[in-house]
């Protein structure tokens, strides 16, 4: 088994290939799961179309490396039935079947041609993804035995009968195949039904390995075994390539393409809307700029006109003042000429009349003074006239400048008018383009509006469907009594959670209870098929408590099947369950939710999600709050399943999971204590394995939380099934040398001696003997 899986893993690709295994045993003509011991009597189903044999309900574990394979095989060997006979100290009492499922996905873009062992060829189409599947069965057949030689008695005789029955049926099939018989009796036993595909009528190669011994005492067995192998060599198988269209990958690719196109369409719509907004903004800015430009131009023209009128008025006024000044100067000049004339006449008169000389001298002086004043006034008027001329020149220069500025303003106004006309033309073209885009957007809007209406209709249909679903759940609630539903759901959850005691109790229920449970499962399957998992999970958020309770119970029952667990987690069911566990105060919801989490915790990948999302902390919190034994049994079962993974031991202890298990012991309820014992056994077994492999050192985490003292105080108080789990937990703790001092102090040597002699389980006795013989400290105490 290990070499086959090593070869497969070495040649596989993590991108396109996947490998998963199932490990089963055929015991007393009943198919049992070695990786999930609670699964017993697994049915064998044949596809009516293809004839393919399958085992629905068997655990399928995906593997990635060889270490994981060894762990799974070790778990299976631990759970396999074995006994001590005269022929063998560890005689297998069952047939072990390891089923290896292989799957390879082919890429769409590559044109791949697969060669079949025959001469025909099959070319894969380039537009459909294909999946190649294969199944490898490795069967460890229990050896046929004679009662007189093996010394079997009691229950072991029944085991030998069923072993020989399966081997006899297998021999008949081999003989029929070797003789080319038309009828192959594959239905005579479950072993031949499971190996149907490996016979000549199947699609697989078959290899048979037989073992013989050299002793003359076993001559008859050796000869019959060799003859059996010779007949098997005559079997000829027909090989067929099995390929399927990978519709899931095709659906995902189409869905991604639709999402891409939808996002691209939305992006284009947003881009068009953004362009429209930008164009509208630019249009408004252009209009604003145009209006501002018109206003500024009109204001500037008005100002220039006003300045022009002011300059013209100032020039006219200055010209008038200049003319007035010139008139005054002319008057003064005439006065001066007149005075000079008068002066000359007076001088002549003075010469003529000496007597009047003095008077004339005085008058002359007076006139000279007046003439000086007039001359001064004339000079002042001349200077004023010169300044007025200069000012007039300045005004003329300013007027010319104003005229040139006005001309410049007129030129600028003409340029602005031309720019305005260009902008108006551009704006008009942009408006036309915007109108076209707006018309396109309006048509797109109408299309989107139609899609929105159809979507709203779908939403209304979904709402009405959800209301009818809630009404259906309420009707089912009224049709079945709460007690029957509670008991059936609890039993189903506990069988799935892996409780040994719970499964035994379920097997001993009356016939009426089995019929009730079957009817309840049928009702739940019907609801699941009609409603669908997303709608069932949506009811977990219902405002009505009764609907919420029944939805949680339906999810718990769905989680009991491996095929539903991945869908529940992908649809957000685990998050919804943990949220209910944290927020709800209802005991029934706590019980059903813990049962659903216990079922999901059977899967290794789900264990990681539960621990990372704080599931262990929430379970421990519920255990500390509730007094209901059934709720505690569910919580203990979930924690016990988490104890079976050594990767989360430290986090489980940190979140209070171990203390919660010990705290629930106070209830005294038999089923709760059975789950506690199972969880401690799982924890101790995984921890012992990790320590023996050298991956961990140090004192056990269980001893730090006081588990050893609890085991020593209560190891002999419980029924045999619970006691066996406690004994296994104690024996695994004794394998760690670091725990020796604590075991000696608590008196554990006597308990190891008792288990090595009185335990009903061979593995517990062997572990106790191994611990006593291999630990020097224990040997010293015994001496």
CSV table of C-alpha atoms in Angstrom, one decimal, residues 217-675:
chain,number,residue,atom,x,y,z
A,217,UNK,CA,2.6,-29.3,8.2
A,218,UNK,CA,0.8,-26.8,6.0
A,219,UNK,CA,1.2,-28.8,2.7
A,220,UNK,CA,-2.5,-28.9,2.0
A,221,UNK,CA,-3.0,-25.2,2.4
A,222,UNK,CA,0.1,-24.5,0.3
A,223,UNK,CA,-1.0,-26.7,-2.6
A,224,UNK,CA,-4.6,-25.2,-2.6
A,225,UNK,CA,-3.1,-21.7,-2.5
A,226,UNK,CA,-0.8,-22.4,-5.5
A,227,UNK,CA,-3.7,-23.9,-7.5
A,228,UNK,CA,-5.9,-20.9,-6.6
A,229,UNK,CA,-3.1,-18.6,-8.0
A,230,UNK,CA,-2.8,-20.7,-11.1
A,231,UNK,CA,-6.5,-20.4,-11.9
A,232,UNK,CA,-6.3,-16.6,-11.3
A,233,UNK,CA,-3.5,-16.3,-13.9
A,234,UNK,CA,-5.9,-17.4,-16.6
A,235,UNK,CA,-8.1,-14.4,-16.0
A,236,UNK,CA,-7.9,-11.9,-18.9
A,237,UNK,CA,-9.2,-8.4,-18.3
A,238,UNK,CA,-10.4,-5.8,-20.8
A,239,UNK,CA,-9.0,-2.3,-20.3
A,240,UNK,CA,-11.0,0.8,-21.1
A,241,UNK,CA,-10.1,4.4,-20.7
A,242,UNK,CA,-12.6,6.3,-18.5
A,243,UNK,CA,-12.9,10.0,-19.2
A,244,UNK,CA,-15.6,12.5,-18.3
A,245,UNK,CA,-16.3,16.1,-19.3
A,246,UNK,CA,-15.3,18.4,-16.5
A,247,UNK,CA,-18.5,20.3,-16.4
A,248,UNK,CA,-17.6,22.0,-13.1
A,249,UNK,CA,-14.4,23.6,-14.6
A,250,UNK,CA,-16.4,24.5,-17.7
A,251,UNK,CA,-19.1,26.1,-15.7
A,252,UNK,CA,-16.5,28.1,-13.6
A,253,UNK,CA,-14.8,29.3,-16.8
A,254,UNK,CA,-18.1,30.4,-18.3
A,255,UNK,CA,-19.1,32.0,-15.0
A,256,UNK,CA,-15.8,33.9,-14.8
A,257,UNK,CA,-16.3,35.0,-18.5
A,258,UNK,CA,-19.8,36.3,-17.7
A,259,UNK,CA,-18.5,38.1,-14.6
A,260,UNK,CA,-15.7,39.6,-16.7
A,261,UNK,CA,-18.1,40.8,-19.4
A,262,UNK,CA,-20.5,42.2,-16.8
A,263,UNK,CA,-17.7,44.1,-15.1
A,264,UNK,CA,-16.5,45.3,-18.5
A,265,UNK,CA,-20.0,46.5,-19.4
A,266,UNK,CA,-20.3,48.3,-16.0
A,267,UNK,CA,-16.9,49.9,-16.6
A,268,UNK,CA,-17.9,51.1,-20.1
A,269,UNK,CA,-21.1,52.5,-18.6
A,270,UNK,CA,-19.2,54.3,-15.9
A,271,UNK,CA,-16.7,55.5,-18.5
A,272,UNK,CA,-19.5,56.9,-20.7
A,273,UNK,CA,-21.2,58.5,-17.7
A,274,UNK,CA,-17.9,60.1,-16.7
A,275,UNK,CA,-17.3,61.3,-20.2
A,276,UNK,CA,-20.8,62.7,-20.3
A,277,UNK,CA,-20.3,64.5,-17.0
A,278,UNK,CA,-17.0,65.9,-18.2
A,279,UNK,CA,-18.5,67.1,-21.5
A,280,UNK,CA,-21.4,68.7,-19.6
A,281,UNK,CA,-18.9,70.3,-17.2
A,282,UNK,CA,-16.8,71.6,-20.1
A,283,UNK,CA,-20.0,72.9,-21.8
A,284,UNK,CA,-21.0,74.8,-18.7
A,285,UNK,CA,-17.5,76.2,-18.3
A,286,UNK,CA,-17.5,77.3,-22.0
A,287,UNK,CA,-20.9,78.9,-21.6
A,288,UNK,CA,-19.8,80.7,-18.4
A,289,UNK,CA,-16.5,81.8,-20.1
A,290,UNK,CA,-18.5,83.1,-23.1
A,291,UNK,CA,-20.9,85.0,-20.9
A,292,UNK,CA,-18.0,86.5,-18.9
A,293,UNK,CA,-16.2,87.4,-22.0
A,294,UNK,CA,-19.2,89.2,-23.4
A,295,UNK,CA,-19.7,91.1,-20.2
A,296,UNK,CA,-16.1,92.1,-20.0
A,297,UNK,CA,-16.0,93.2,-23.6
A,298,UNK,CA,-19.2,95.2,-23.3
A,299,UNK,CA,-17.9,96.8,-20.0
A,300,UNK,CA,-14.5,97.6,-21.6
A,301,UNK,CA,-16.2,99.2,-24.7
A,302,UNK,CA,-18.4,101.3,-22.5
A,303,UNK,CA,-15.4,102.4,-20.4
A,304,UNK,CA,-13.5,103.3,-23.6
A,305,UNK,CA,-16.4,105.3,-24.9
A,306,UNK,CA,-16.7,107.2,-21.6
A,307,UNK,CA,-13.0,107.9,-21.6
A,308,UNK,CA,-13.2,109.1,-25.2
A,309,UNK,CA,-16.1,111.5,-24.4
A,310,UNK,CA,-14.2,112.7,-21.3
A,311,UNK,CA,-11.0,113.4,-23.3
A,312,UNK,CA,-13.0,115.3,-26.0
A,313,UNK,CA,-14.8,117.4,-23.4
A,314,UNK,CA,-11.5,118.2,-21.6
A,315,UNK,CA,-9.9,119.2,-24.9
A,316,UNK,CA,-12.8,121.5,-25.7
A,317,UNK,CA,-12.7,123.1,-22.3
A,318,UNK,CA,-8.9,123.6,-22.5
A,319,UNK,CA,-9.3,125.2,-26.0
A,320,UNK,CA,-11.9,127.6,-24.6
A,321,UNK,CA,-9.6,128.5,-21.7
A,322,UNK,CA,-6.8,129.1,-24.1
A,323,UNK,CA,-8.9,131.4,-26.3
A,324,UNK,CA,-10.0,133.3,-23.2
A,325,UNK,CA,-6.3,133.7,-22.1
A,326,UNK,CA,-5.3,135.0,-25.6
A,327,UNK,CA,-8.2,137.4,-25.5
A,328,UNK,CA,-7.1,138.8,-22.2
A,329,UNK,CA,-3.5,139.1,-23.5
A,330,UNK,CA,-4.7,141.0,-26.5
A,331,UNK,CA,-6.6,143.4,-24.2
A,332,UNK,CA,-3.6,143.9,-22.1
A,333,UNK,CA,-1.4,144.6,-25.1
A,334,UNK,CA,-3.9,147.2,-26.4
A,335,UNK,CA,-3.8,148.8,-22.9
A,336,UNK,CA,0.0,148.9,-23.0
A,337,UNK,CA,0.0,150.5,-26.5
A,338,UNK,CA,-2.6,153.0,-25.4
A,339,UNK,CA,-0.5,153.9,-22.2
A,340,UNK,CA,2.6,154.3,-24.2
A,341,UNK,CA,0.8,156.6,-26.6
A,342,UNK,CA,-0.5,158.6,-23.7
A,343,UNK,CA,2.9,158.7,-22.1
A,344,UNK,CA,4.4,160.2,-25.3
A,345,UNK,CA,1.7,162.8,-25.5
A,346,UNK,CA,2.2,163.7,-21.9
A,347,UNK,CA,6.0,164.0,-22.4
A,348,UNK,CA,5.4,166.4,-25.3
A,349,UNK,CA,3.0,168.3,-23.1
A,350,UNK,CA,5.6,168.4,-20.3
A,351,UNK,CA,8.1,169.8,-22.8
A,352,UNK,CA,5.6,172.3,-23.8
A,353,UNK,CA,4.6,173.1,-20.3
A,354,UNK,CA,7.4,173.2,-17.7
A,355,UNK,CA,5.0,174.1,-15.1
A,356,UNK,CA,3.4,170.9,-15.2
A,357,UNK,CA,6.7,169.0,-15.1
A,358,UNK,CA,6.4,167.9,-11.5
A,359,UNK,CA,2.9,166.7,-12.0
A,360,UNK,CA,3.9,164.8,-15.1
A,361,UNK,CA,6.9,163.2,-13.3
A,362,UNK,CA,4.7,162.0,-10.5
A,363,UNK,CA,2.2,160.7,-13.0
A,364,UNK,CA,4.9,159.1,-15.0
A,365,UNK,CA,6.2,157.3,-11.9
A,366,UNK,CA,2.7,156.2,-11.2
A,367,UNK,CA,2.2,155.0,-14.8
A,368,UNK,CA,5.6,153.3,-14.7
A,369,UNK,CA,4.6,151.4,-11.6
A,370,UNK,CA,1.4,150.4,-13.2
A,371,UNK,CA,3.2,149.4,-16.4
A,372,UNK,CA,5.7,147.3,-14.3
A,373,UNK,CA,2.8,145.5,-12.7
A,374,UNK,CA,1.1,145.0,-16.1
A,375,UNK,CA,4.4,143.7,-17.5
A,376,UNK,CA,4.7,141.3,-14.6
A,377,UNK,CA,1.1,140.2,-15.1
A,378,UNK,CA,1.9,139.8,-18.8
A,379,UNK,CA,4.9,137.6,-18.0
A,380,UNK,CA,2.8,135.6,-15.7
A,381,UNK,CA,0.1,135.2,-18.3
A,382,UNK,CA,2.7,134.2,-20.8
A,383,UNK,CA,4.1,131.6,-18.4
A,384,UNK,CA,0.6,130.4,-17.7
A,385,UNK,CA,0.0,130.2,-21.5
A,386,UNK,CA,3.2,128.2,-21.9
A,387,UNK,CA,2.2,125.8,-19.2
A,388,UNK,CA,-1.3,125.5,-20.6
A,389,UNK,CA,0.2,124.7,-24.0
A,390,UNK,CA,2.3,122.0,-22.4
A,391,UNK,CA,-0.7,120.6,-20.6
A,392,UNK,CA,-2.6,120.8,-23.9
A,393,UNK,CA,0.2,118.8,-25.6
A,394,UNK,CA,0.0,116.2,-22.8
A,395,UNK,CA,-3.7,116.0,-23.2
A,396,UNK,CA,-3.3,115.6,-27.0
A,397,UNK,CA,-0.8,112.8,-26.4
A,398,UNK,CA,-3.2,111.1,-23.9
A,399,UNK,CA,-5.9,111.5,-26.5
A,400,UNK,CA,-3.8,109.8,-29.2
A,401,UNK,CA,-2.9,107.1,-26.7
A,402,UNK,CA,-6.6,106.7,-25.8
A,403,UNK,CA,-7.5,106.5,-29.5
A,404,UNK,CA,-4.8,103.9,-30.1
A,405,UNK,CA,-6.0,101.9,-27.0
A,406,UNK,CA,-9.5,102.1,-28.3
A,407,UNK,CA,-8.3,100.9,-31.7
A,408,UNK,CA,-6.5,98.0,-29.9
A,409,UNK,CA,-9.6,97.2,-27.8
A,410,UNK,CA,-11.7,97.2,-31.0
A,411,UNK,CA,-9.2,94.8,-32.6
A,412,UNK,CA,-9.2,92.6,-29.5
A,413,UNK,CA,-13.0,92.7,-29.5
A,414,UNK,CA,-13.0,91.5,-33.2
A,415,UNK,CA,-10.5,88.7,-32.2
A,416,UNK,CA,-12.7,87.8,-29.3
A,417,UNK,CA,-15.7,87.7,-31.6
A,418,UNK,CA,-13.9,85.3,-34.0
A,419,UNK,CA,-12.8,83.1,-31.0
A,420,UNK,CA,-16.4,83.2,-29.8
A,421,UNK,CA,-17.6,82.0,-33.2
A,422,UNK,CA,-15.1,79.2,-33.2
A,423,UNK,CA,-16.0,78.1,-29.7
A,424,UNK,CA,-19.7,78.3,-30.6
A,425,UNK,CA,-19.1,76.0,-33.6
A,426,UNK,CA,-17.1,73.6,-31.4
A,427,UNK,CA,-19.7,73.7,-28.7
A,428,UNK,CA,-22.4,73.1,-31.3
A,429,UNK,CA,-20.6,70.0,-32.6
A,430,UNK,CA,-20.0,68.8,-29.0
A,431,UNK,CA,-23.6,69.3,-28.2
A,432,UNK,CA,-24.6,67.2,-31.3
A,433,UNK,CA,-22.2,64.4,-30.2
A,434,UNK,CA,-23.5,64.6,-26.7
A,435,UNK,CA,-27.1,64.4,-27.9
A,436,UNK,CA,-26.1,61.2,-29.9
A,437,UNK,CA,-24.4,59.7,-26.8
A,438,UNK,CA,-27.4,60.7,-24.6
A,439,UNK,CA,-29.7,58.9,-27.0
A,440,UNK,CA,-27.4,55.8,-26.8
A,441,UNK,CA,-27.3,56.1,-23.0
A,442,UNK,CA,-31.1,56.4,-23.0
A,443,UNK,CA,-31.4,53.2,-25.0
A,444,UNK,CA,-28.9,51.4,-22.7
A,445,UNK,CA,-30.9,52.7,-19.8
A,446,UNK,CA,-34.0,51.2,-21.2
A,447,UNK,CA,-32.3,47.9,-21.6
A,448,UNK,CA,-30.9,48.0,-18.0
A,449,UNK,CA,-34.3,49.1,-16.8
A,450,UNK,CA,-35.8,45.9,-18.4
A,451,UNK,CA,-33.1,43.8,-16.8
A,452,UNK,CA,-33.7,45.4,-13.5
A,453,UNK,CA,-37.4,44.6,-13.8
A,454,UNK,CA,-36.7,41.0,-14.5
A,455,UNK,CA,-34.2,40.9,-11.6
A,456,UNK,CA,-36.9,42.4,-9.3
A,457,UNK,CA,-39.3,39.7,-10.5
A,458,UNK,CA,-36.8,37.1,-9.7
A,459,UNK,CA,-36.2,38.6,-6.2
A,460,UNK,CA,-40.0,38.6,-5.6
A,461,UNK,CA,-40.1,35.0,-6.7
A,462,UNK,CA,-37.3,34.1,-4.3
A,463,UNK,CA,-39.1,36.0,-1.5
A,464,UNK,CA,-42.3,34.1,-2.1
A,465,UNK,CA,-40.3,30.8,-2.4
A,466,UNK,CA,-38.7,31.6,1.0
A,467,UNK,CA,-42.1,32.3,2.6
A,468,UNK,CA,-43.4,29.1,1.3
A,469,UNK,CA,-40.3,27.3,2.6
A,470,UNK,CA,-40.9,28.8,6.1
A,471,UNK,CA,-44.5,27.7,5.9
A,472,UNK,CA,-43.4,24.2,4.9
A,473,UNK,CA,-41.0,24.0,7.9
A,474,UNK,CA,-43.7,25.2,10.3
A,475,UNK,CA,-46.1,22.6,8.8
A,476,UNK,CA,-43.5,19.9,9.3
A,477,UNK,CA,-43.0,21.1,12.8
A,478,UNK,CA,-46.7,20.8,13.6
A,479,UNK,CA,-46.9,17.4,12.0
A,480,UNK,CA,-44.1,15.9,14.1
A,481,UNK,CA,-43.9,16.1,17.8
A,482,UNK,CA,-40.9,17.9,19.3
A,483,UNK,CA,-39.8,14.9,21.3
A,484,UNK,CA,-39.6,12.6,18.2
A,485,UNK,CA,-37.7,15.2,16.2
A,486,UNK,CA,-35.3,16.0,19.1
A,487,UNK,CA,-34.5,12.3,19.6
A,488,UNK,CA,-34.0,11.5,16.0
A,489,UNK,CA,-31.8,14.6,15.3
A,490,UNK,CA,-29.8,13.9,18.5
A,491,UNK,CA,-29.2,10.3,17.5
A,492,UNK,CA,-28.3,11.2,14.0
A,493,UNK,CA,-25.8,13.8,15.1
A,494,UNK,CA,-24.2,11.5,17.7
A,495,UNK,CA,-23.8,8.7,15.3
A,496,UNK,CA,-22.0,11.1,12.9
A,497,UNK,CA,-19.9,12.6,15.6
A,498,UNK,CA,-18.0,9.4,16.2
A,499,UNK,CA,-19.1,8.5,19.7
A,500,UNK,CA,-18.6,4.8,20.4
A,501,UNK,CA,-21.2,4.7,23.2
A,502,UNK,CA,-23.7,6.8,21.2
A,503,UNK,CA,-23.5,4.4,18.2
A,504,UNK,CA,-24.0,1.4,20.4
A,505,UNK,CA,-27.1,3.0,22.0
A,506,UNK,CA,-28.4,3.8,18.5
A,507,UNK,CA,-27.9,0.1,17.4
A,508,UNK,CA,-30.0,-1.1,20.4
A,509,UNK,CA,-33.0,1.2,19.8
A,510,UNK,CA,-36.4,-0.3,19.2
A,511,UNK,CA,-37.8,-1.0,15.7
A,512,UNK,CA,-40.3,1.9,16.0
A,513,UNK,CA,-37.6,4.4,16.7
A,514,UNK,CA,-35.6,3.2,13.6
A,515,UNK,CA,-38.7,3.6,11.5
A,516,UNK,CA,-39.2,7.2,12.9
A,517,UNK,CA,-35.6,8.1,12.2
A,518,UNK,CA,-35.8,6.7,8.7
A,519,UNK,CA,-39.0,8.8,8.0
A,520,UNK,CA,-37.3,11.9,9.4
A,521,UNK,CA,-34.3,11.4,7.2
A,522,UNK,CA,-36.5,10.9,4.2
A,523,UNK,CA,-38.4,14.1,5.0
A,524,UNK,CA,-35.1,16.1,5.4
A,525,UNK,CA,-33.7,14.6,2.2
A,526,UNK,CA,-36.9,15.7,0.4
A,527,UNK,CA,-36.7,19.2,1.8
A,528,UNK,CA,-33.0,19.4,0.8
A,529,UNK,CA,-33.7,18.3,-2.8
A,530,UNK,CA,-36.7,20.6,-3.2
A,531,UNK,CA,-35.3,23.7,-1.4
A,532,UNK,CA,-31.6,23.6,-1.9
A,533,UNK,CA,-28.8,24.2,0.6
A,534,UNK,CA,-28.5,28.0,0.2
A,535,UNK,CA,-32.1,28.5,1.1
A,536,UNK,CA,-31.8,26.1,4.1
A,537,UNK,CA,-28.8,28.1,5.3
A,538,UNK,CA,-30.7,31.3,4.8
A,539,UNK,CA,-33.4,30.1,7.3
A,540,UNK,CA,-30.7,30.1,10.0
A,541,UNK,CA,-31.1,34.0,10.1
A,542,UNK,CA,-34.9,33.8,10.3
A,543,UNK,CA,-36.5,36.0,13.0
A,544,UNK,CA,-38.8,33.2,14.1
A,545,UNK,CA,-37.2,31.0,16.7
A,546,UNK,CA,-39.1,27.8,15.7
A,547,UNK,CA,-38.0,28.2,12.0
A,548,UNK,CA,-34.4,28.8,13.1
A,549,UNK,CA,-34.4,25.7,15.4
A,550,UNK,CA,-35.7,23.4,12.6
A,551,UNK,CA,-33.3,24.9,10.1
A,552,UNK,CA,-30.3,24.2,12.5
A,553,UNK,CA,-31.6,20.6,12.9
A,554,UNK,CA,-31.8,20.1,9.1
A,555,UNK,CA,-28.2,21.4,8.7
A,556,UNK,CA,-27.0,19.1,11.5
A,557,UNK,CA,-28.5,16.1,9.7
A,558,UNK,CA,-27.1,17.2,6.3
A,559,UNK,CA,-23.6,17.5,8.0
A,560,UNK,CA,-23.8,13.9,8.9
A,561,UNK,CA,-23.1,13.0,5.3
A,562,UNK,CA,-19.6,13.5,3.9
A,563,UNK,CA,-20.9,14.6,0.5
A,564,UNK,CA,-22.8,17.5,2.1
A,565,UNK,CA,-20.0,18.9,4.4
A,566,UNK,CA,-17.9,20.6,1.7
A,567,UNK,CA,-21.1,22.3,0.3
A,568,UNK,CA,-22.1,23.5,3.7
A,569,UNK,CA,-18.7,25.1,4.4
A,570,UNK,CA,-18.5,26.7,0.9
A,571,UNK,CA,-22.0,28.2,1.3
A,572,UNK,CA,-21.0,29.8,4.7
A,573,UNK,CA,-22.8,27.3,6.8
A,574,UNK,CA,-19.9,26.9,9.3
A,575,UNK,CA,-19.8,30.7,9.9
A,576,UNK,CA,-23.5,30.8,10.4
A,577,UNK,CA,-23.4,27.9,12.9
A,578,UNK,CA,-20.5,29.5,14.9
A,579,UNK,CA,-22.4,32.8,14.9
A,580,UNK,CA,-25.6,31.0,16.3
A,581,UNK,CA,-23.5,29.3,18.9
A,582,UNK,CA,-22.1,32.6,20.1
A,583,UNK,CA,-25.3,34.8,19.9
A,584,UNK,CA,-28.2,32.5,20.6
A,585,UNK,CA,-29.5,31.8,24.2
A,586,UNK,CA,-31.7,28.9,23.2
A,587,UNK,CA,-30.7,25.4,24.6
A,588,UNK,CA,-32.2,23.5,21.6
A,589,UNK,CA,-30.2,25.7,19.2
A,590,UNK,CA,-27.0,25.1,21.3
A,591,UNK,CA,-27.6,21.3,21.2
A,592,UNK,CA,-28.3,21.1,17.4
A,593,UNK,CA,-25.5,23.5,16.5
A,594,UNK,CA,-23.0,21.6,18.6
A,595,UNK,CA,-24.1,18.4,16.9
A,596,UNK,CA,-23.6,19.9,13.4
A,597,UNK,CA,-20.2,21.2,14.3
A,598,UNK,CA,-19.3,17.8,15.7
A,599,UNK,CA,-20.2,16.2,12.4
A,600,UNK,CA,-18.2,18.8,10.4
A,601,UNK,CA,-15.2,18.2,12.8
A,602,UNK,CA,-14.8,14.7,11.4
A,603,UNK,CA,-13.1,16.3,8.3
A,604,UNK,CA,-9.5,17.4,8.8
A,605,UNK,CA,-9.9,20.5,6.6
A,606,UNK,CA,-13.0,21.5,8.6
A,607,UNK,CA,-11.1,21.1,11.9
A,608,UNK,CA,-8.7,23.8,10.8
A,609,UNK,CA,-11.5,26.2,10.0
A,610,UNK,CA,-13.3,25.5,13.2
A,611,UNK,CA,-10.2,26.1,15.3
A,612,UNK,CA,-9.1,29.3,13.4
A,613,UNK,CA,-12.6,30.8,13.8
A,614,UNK,CA,-12.6,30.2,17.6
A,615,UNK,CA,-14.9,27.2,17.5
A,616,UNK,CA,-13.2,25.4,20.5
A,617,UNK,CA,-13.6,28.6,22.6
A,618,UNK,CA,-17.3,28.8,21.8
A,619,UNK,CA,-17.8,25.1,22.6
A,620,UNK,CA,-16.0,25.5,25.9
A,621,UNK,CA,-18.2,28.6,26.7
A,622,UNK,CA,-21.4,26.6,26.0
A,623,UNK,CA,-20.2,23.8,28.2
A,624,UNK,CA,-19.7,26.2,31.1
A,625,UNK,CA,-23.2,27.7,30.7
A,626,UNK,CA,-25.5,24.8,30.1
A,627,UNK,CA,-26.9,22.1,32.4
A,628,UNK,CA,-28.6,20.0,29.7
A,629,UNK,CA,-26.9,16.6,29.4
A,630,UNK,CA,-27.8,16.2,25.7
A,631,UNK,CA,-26.2,19.6,24.9
A,632,UNK,CA,-23.1,18.6,26.9
A,633,UNK,CA,-23.0,15.3,25.0
A,634,UNK,CA,-23.0,17.2,21.6
A,635,UNK,CA,-20.3,19.7,22.9
A,636,UNK,CA,-18.1,16.9,24.2
A,637,UNK,CA,-18.5,14.9,21.0
A,638,UNK,CA,-17.3,18.0,18.9
A,639,UNK,CA,-14.3,18.6,21.2
A,640,UNK,CA,-13.5,14.9,21.1
A,641,UNK,CA,-13.3,15.0,17.3
A,642,UNK,CA,-11.0,18.1,17.5
A,643,UNK,CA,-8.8,16.2,19.9
A,644,UNK,CA,-7.9,13.7,17.1
A,645,UNK,CA,-5.7,16.2,15.3
A,646,UNK,CA,-2.3,16.9,17.0
A,647,UNK,CA,-1.8,20.2,15.0
A,648,UNK,CA,-4.5,21.9,17.1
A,649,UNK,CA,-3.7,20.5,20.6
A,650,UNK,CA,-1.9,23.6,21.8
A,651,UNK,CA,-4.7,25.9,20.6
A,652,UNK,CA,-7.4,23.5,22.0
A,653,UNK,CA,-5.8,23.6,25.4
A,654,UNK,CA,-5.3,27.4,25.2
A,655,UNK,CA,-9.0,27.9,24.3
A,656,UNK,CA,-10.1,25.8,27.3
A,657,UNK,CA,-11.2,22.7,25.5
A,658,UNK,CA,-9.5,20.2,27.9
A,659,UNK,CA,-10.8,22.0,31.0
A,660,UNK,CA,-14.3,22.0,29.4
A,661,UNK,CA,-14.2,18.2,29.0
A,662,UNK,CA,-13.2,17.7,32.6
A,663,UNK,CA,-15.8,20.2,33.8
A,664,UNK,CA,-18.6,18.3,32.0
A,665,UNK,CA,-17.8,15.2,34.1
A,666,UNK,CA,-19.8,16.8,37.0
A,667,UNK,CA,-23.1,16.0,35.2
A,668,UNK,CA,-22.6,12.2,35.8
A,669,UNK,CA,-24.4,11.4,32.6
A,670,UNK,CA,-23.1,8.2,31.0
A,671,UNK,CA,-23.1,9.4,27.4
A,672,UNK,CA,-21.4,12.6,28.3
A,673,UNK,CA,-18.6,10.7,30.2
A,674,UNK,CA,-18.2,8.4,27.2
A,675,UNK,CA,-17.5,11.3,24.9
